[in-house]
Amino acid sequence: MAQPQVPIDVDPETGIWRTDGLPMIYLPRHFLVNLQKGIEAAIGVEAYRTILYGSSDLSALQWCREEARTHGLTPLDTFRHYLKRLSQRGYGLLEITTLDAVAGTAVITIRNSAFALGYGPGTGRPVCSMFEGSFAGGMRFVLEQAGHPGEPVCREVACAADGHAECRFELRCEAAG
């Protein structure tokens, strides 16, 4: 991957960092991994996963709406742009393996996931749950813009922290209802 093309503007009066007009925070990877580990220890892996899914789904949807407006991107290009930006921000090397925007399905792989690397290969379980809601929210944007009913659902089906070569996520669209 080439050097990141993420523009960062710093307001000299407030110190707020922005990319494409959105306020941003630059954090070391270990901070996010340690935060996740601490919350999992406090409330349990499944409770955290549930909370994280909803919040990352909403955050991705909001991000996609704003970026589409800012850059005049099509819904599908916005989804691709979202994954590219995640790669450029150090979350790992994200790639769409398959994508059917009409059906609301996709397979996304991540090599060198920040979370899998932070936990290590002997963890024995998937640890990249932040991406599940994020990918669902990105697909929610695509479906919303197409007027397509349905609920995007994403699950991590392979994780490098569980001994796999890479992390893999499957997105599907369930009937609205």
Tab-separated table of C-alpha atoms in Angstrom:
chain	number	residue	atom	x	y	z
A	1	MET	CA	0.000	0.000	0.000
A	2	ALA	CA	1.266	3.465	-0.847
A	3	GLN	CA	1.538	6.195	1.753
A	4	PRO	CA	-1.878	7.236	3.078
A	5	GLN	CA	-3.761	9.881	1.178
A	6	VAL	CA	-5.807	10.927	4.208
A	7	PRO	CA	-5.856	14.723	4.430
A	8	ILE	CA	-5.607	16.075	7.968
A	9	ASP	CA	-6.487	19.687	8.720
A	10	VAL	CA	-5.705	21.026	12.196
A	11	ASP	CA	-7.597	24.064	13.464
A	12	PRO	CA	-4.927	26.255	15.107
A	13	GLU	CA	-7.504	27.843	17.417
A	14	THR	CA	-9.079	24.656	18.776
A	15	GLY	CA	-6.541	21.927	18.012
A	16	ILE	CA	-9.325	19.845	16.417
A	17	TRP	CA	-8.175	17.533	13.624
A	18	ARG	CA	-10.469	17.074	10.629
A	19	THR	CA	-10.461	14.924	7.520
A	20	ASP	CA	-12.924	15.975	4.838
A	21	GLY	CA	-14.598	18.191	7.434
A	22	LEU	CA	-15.189	15.395	9.973
A	23	PRO	CA	-13.555	15.724	13.416
A	24	MET	CA	-10.959	12.971	13.893
A	25	ILE	CA	-8.769	11.525	16.647
A	26	TYR	CA	-5.398	9.911	15.977
A	27	LEU	CA	-4.705	7.029	18.384
A	28	PRO	CA	-2.036	4.364	18.803
A	29	ARG	CA	-3.252	0.863	17.930
A	30	HIS	CA	-2.559	-0.505	21.397
A	31	PHE	CA	-4.991	2.004	22.891
A	32	LEU	CA	-7.945	0.586	20.933
A	33	VAL	CA	-6.883	-3.021	21.552
A	34	ASN	CA	-6.387	-2.439	25.289
A	35	LEU	CA	-9.709	-0.599	25.501
A	36	GLN	CA	-11.463	-3.549	23.849
A	37	LYS	CA	-9.733	-6.053	26.157
A	38	GLY	CA	-10.674	-4.020	29.237
A	39	ILE	CA	-14.326	-3.710	28.282
A	40	GLU	CA	-14.528	-7.418	27.383
A	41	ALA	CA	-13.091	-8.276	30.807
A	42	ALA	CA	-15.573	-5.975	32.550
A	43	ILE	CA	-18.826	-6.896	30.791
A	44	GLY	CA	-18.046	-10.016	28.758
A	45	VAL	CA	-17.148	-10.614	25.126
A	46	GLU	CA	-20.720	-11.058	23.844
A	47	ALA	CA	-22.125	-8.006	25.652
A	48	TYR	CA	-19.309	-5.865	24.294
A	49	ARG	CA	-19.729	-7.324	20.812
A	50	THR	CA	-23.428	-6.431	20.841
A	51	ILE	CA	-22.808	-2.847	21.973
A	52	LEU	CA	-19.945	-2.422	19.533
A	53	TYR	CA	-21.991	-3.762	16.621
A	54	GLY	CA	-24.725	-1.161	17.042
A	55	SER	CA	-22.395	1.764	17.595
A	56	SER	CA	-20.036	0.903	14.733
A	57	ASP	CA	-22.998	0.264	12.399
A	58	LEU	CA	-24.376	3.740	13.150
A	59	SER	CA	-20.943	5.368	12.901
A	60	ALA	CA	-20.268	3.809	9.488
A	61	LEU	CA	-23.684	4.892	8.223
A	62	GLN	CA	-23.085	8.471	9.391
A	63	TRP	CA	-19.585	8.504	7.894
A	64	CYS	CA	-20.809	7.192	4.533
A	65	ARG	CA	-23.606	9.760	4.352
A	66	GLU	CA	-21.178	12.590	5.034
A	67	GLU	CA	-18.440	11.349	2.686
A	68	ALA	CA	-20.913	10.775	-0.158
A	69	ARG	CA	-22.075	14.376	0.248
A	70	THR	CA	-18.531	15.752	0.546
A	71	HIS	CA	-17.089	13.897	-2.441
A	72	GLY	CA	-20.187	13.354	-4.615
A	73	LEU	CA	-19.635	9.589	-4.608
A	74	THR	CA	-22.098	6.918	-5.670
A	75	PRO	CA	-23.269	4.644	-2.841
A	76	LEU	CA	-21.044	1.775	-3.965
A	77	ASP	CA	-18.040	4.062	-4.417
A	78	THR	CA	-18.713	5.443	-0.939
A	79	PHE	CA	-18.605	1.916	0.524
A	80	ARG	CA	-15.321	1.233	-1.282
A	81	HIS	CA	-13.976	4.618	-0.130
A	82	TYR	CA	-14.901	3.709	3.461
A	83	LEU	CA	-12.894	0.480	3.324
A	84	LYS	CA	-9.972	2.281	1.686
A	85	ARG	CA	-9.958	4.888	4.440
A	86	LEU	CA	-9.964	2.171	7.114
A	87	SER	CA	-6.910	0.656	5.420
A	88	GLN	CA	-5.232	4.051	5.191
A	89	ARG	CA	-5.828	4.683	8.883
A	90	GLY	CA	-4.009	1.522	9.955
A	91	TYR	CA	-6.851	-0.879	10.728
A	92	GLY	CA	-5.357	-3.451	8.321
A	93	LEU	CA	-5.403	-4.127	4.603
A	94	LEU	CA	-9.092	-4.388	3.729
A	95	GLU	CA	-10.260	-5.917	0.480
A	96	ILE	CA	-13.673	-6.649	-0.978
A	97	THR	CA	-13.504	-10.258	-2.159
A	98	THR	CA	-17.069	-10.427	-3.475
A	99	LEU	CA	-19.835	-7.843	-3.589
A	100	ASP	CA	-23.428	-7.877	-4.787
A	101	ALA	CA	-24.911	-4.493	-3.952
A	102	VAL	CA	-28.386	-5.447	-5.187
A	103	ALA	CA	-28.559	-8.476	-2.882
A	104	GLY	CA	-26.701	-6.647	-0.094
A	105	THR	CA	-24.049	-9.356	0.194
A	106	ALA	CA	-20.282	-9.210	0.363
A	107	VAL	CA	-17.187	-10.960	1.601
A	108	ILE	CA	-14.465	-8.706	2.970
A	109	THR	CA	-10.998	-9.838	3.994
A	110	ILE	CA	-8.513	-8.078	6.222
A	111	ARG	CA	-4.838	-8.871	6.249
A	112	ASN	CA	-2.940	-7.604	9.287
A	113	SER	CA	-6.016	-6.559	11.245
A	114	ALA	CA	-5.004	-4.177	14.013
A	115	PHE	CA	-7.137	-6.140	16.469
A	116	ALA	CA	-5.885	-9.597	15.443
A	117	LEU	CA	-2.290	-8.371	15.639
A	118	GLY	CA	-2.953	-6.794	19.047
A	119	TYR	CA	-4.407	-9.990	20.493
A	120	GLY	CA	-1.979	-12.351	18.754
A	121	PRO	CA	-2.477	-15.575	16.783
A	122	GLY	CA	-3.054	-17.834	19.798
A	123	THR	CA	-6.144	-16.056	21.130
A	124	GLY	CA	-8.456	-18.871	20.073
A	125	ARG	CA	-11.427	-16.743	19.045
A	126	PRO	CA	-12.382	-13.979	16.636
A	127	VAL	CA	-11.506	-10.531	18.011
A	128	CYS	CA	-12.254	-8.149	15.128
A	129	SER	CA	-15.895	-7.551	16.017
A	130	MET	CA	-15.597	-3.783	15.505
A	131	PHE	CA	-15.593	-4.447	11.773
A	132	GLU	CA	-18.854	-6.421	11.823
A	133	GLY	CA	-21.035	-3.416	12.594
A	134	SER	CA	-18.851	-1.129	10.488
A	135	PHE	CA	-19.317	-3.246	7.374
A	136	ALA	CA	-23.046	-3.620	8.076
A	137	GLY	CA	-23.353	0.167	8.391
A	138	GLY	CA	-21.504	0.698	5.122
A	139	MET	CA	-23.803	-1.756	3.369
A	140	ARG	CA	-26.820	-0.168	5.108
A	141	PHE	CA	-25.851	3.085	3.368
A	142	VAL	CA	-25.687	1.345	-0.036
A	143	LEU	CA	-29.107	-0.268	0.479
A	144	GLU	CA	-30.646	2.915	1.910
A	145	GLN	CA	-29.549	4.938	-1.125
A	146	ALA	CA	-30.950	2.292	-3.487
A	147	GLY	CA	-34.288	2.227	-1.626
A	148	HIS	CA	-33.698	-1.487	-1.008
A	149	PRO	CA	-35.433	-2.854	2.092
A	150	GLY	CA	-33.544	-5.227	4.304
A	151	GLU	CA	-31.239	-5.485	7.255
A	152	PRO	CA	-27.530	-5.973	6.528
A	153	VAL	CA	-25.906	-8.429	8.926
A	154	CYS	CA	-22.177	-9.064	9.112
A	155	ARG	CA	-20.241	-11.781	10.931
A	156	GLU	CA	-16.555	-12.513	11.212
A	157	VAL	CA	-16.168	-16.072	9.956
A	158	ALA	CA	-12.372	-16.320	10.197
A	159	CYS	CA	-9.864	-14.387	12.316
A	160	ALA	CA	-6.075	-14.296	12.334
A	161	ALA	CA	-6.223	-14.258	16.156
A	162	ASP	CA	-7.920	-17.654	15.873
A	163	GLY	CA	-5.178	-19.111	13.684
A	164	HIS	CA	-6.444	-18.193	10.211
A	165	ALA	CA	-4.223	-16.574	7.574
A	166	GLU	CA	-6.483	-13.494	7.467
A	167	CYS	CA	-9.729	-12.195	8.864
A	168	ARG	CA	-12.848	-12.745	6.744
A	169	PHE	CA	-16.302	-11.238	7.101
A	170	GLU	CA	-19.527	-12.242	5.411
A	171	LEU	CA	-22.296	-9.708	4.852
A	172	ARG	CA	-25.830	-10.728	3.987
A	173	CYS	CA	-29.120	-8.918	3.828
A	174	GLU	CA	-32.004	-10.241	5.897
A	175	ALA	CA	-35.596	-9.399	5.079
A	176	ALA	CA	-36.863	-6.244	6.757
A	177	GLY	CA	-39.448	-6.877	9.331
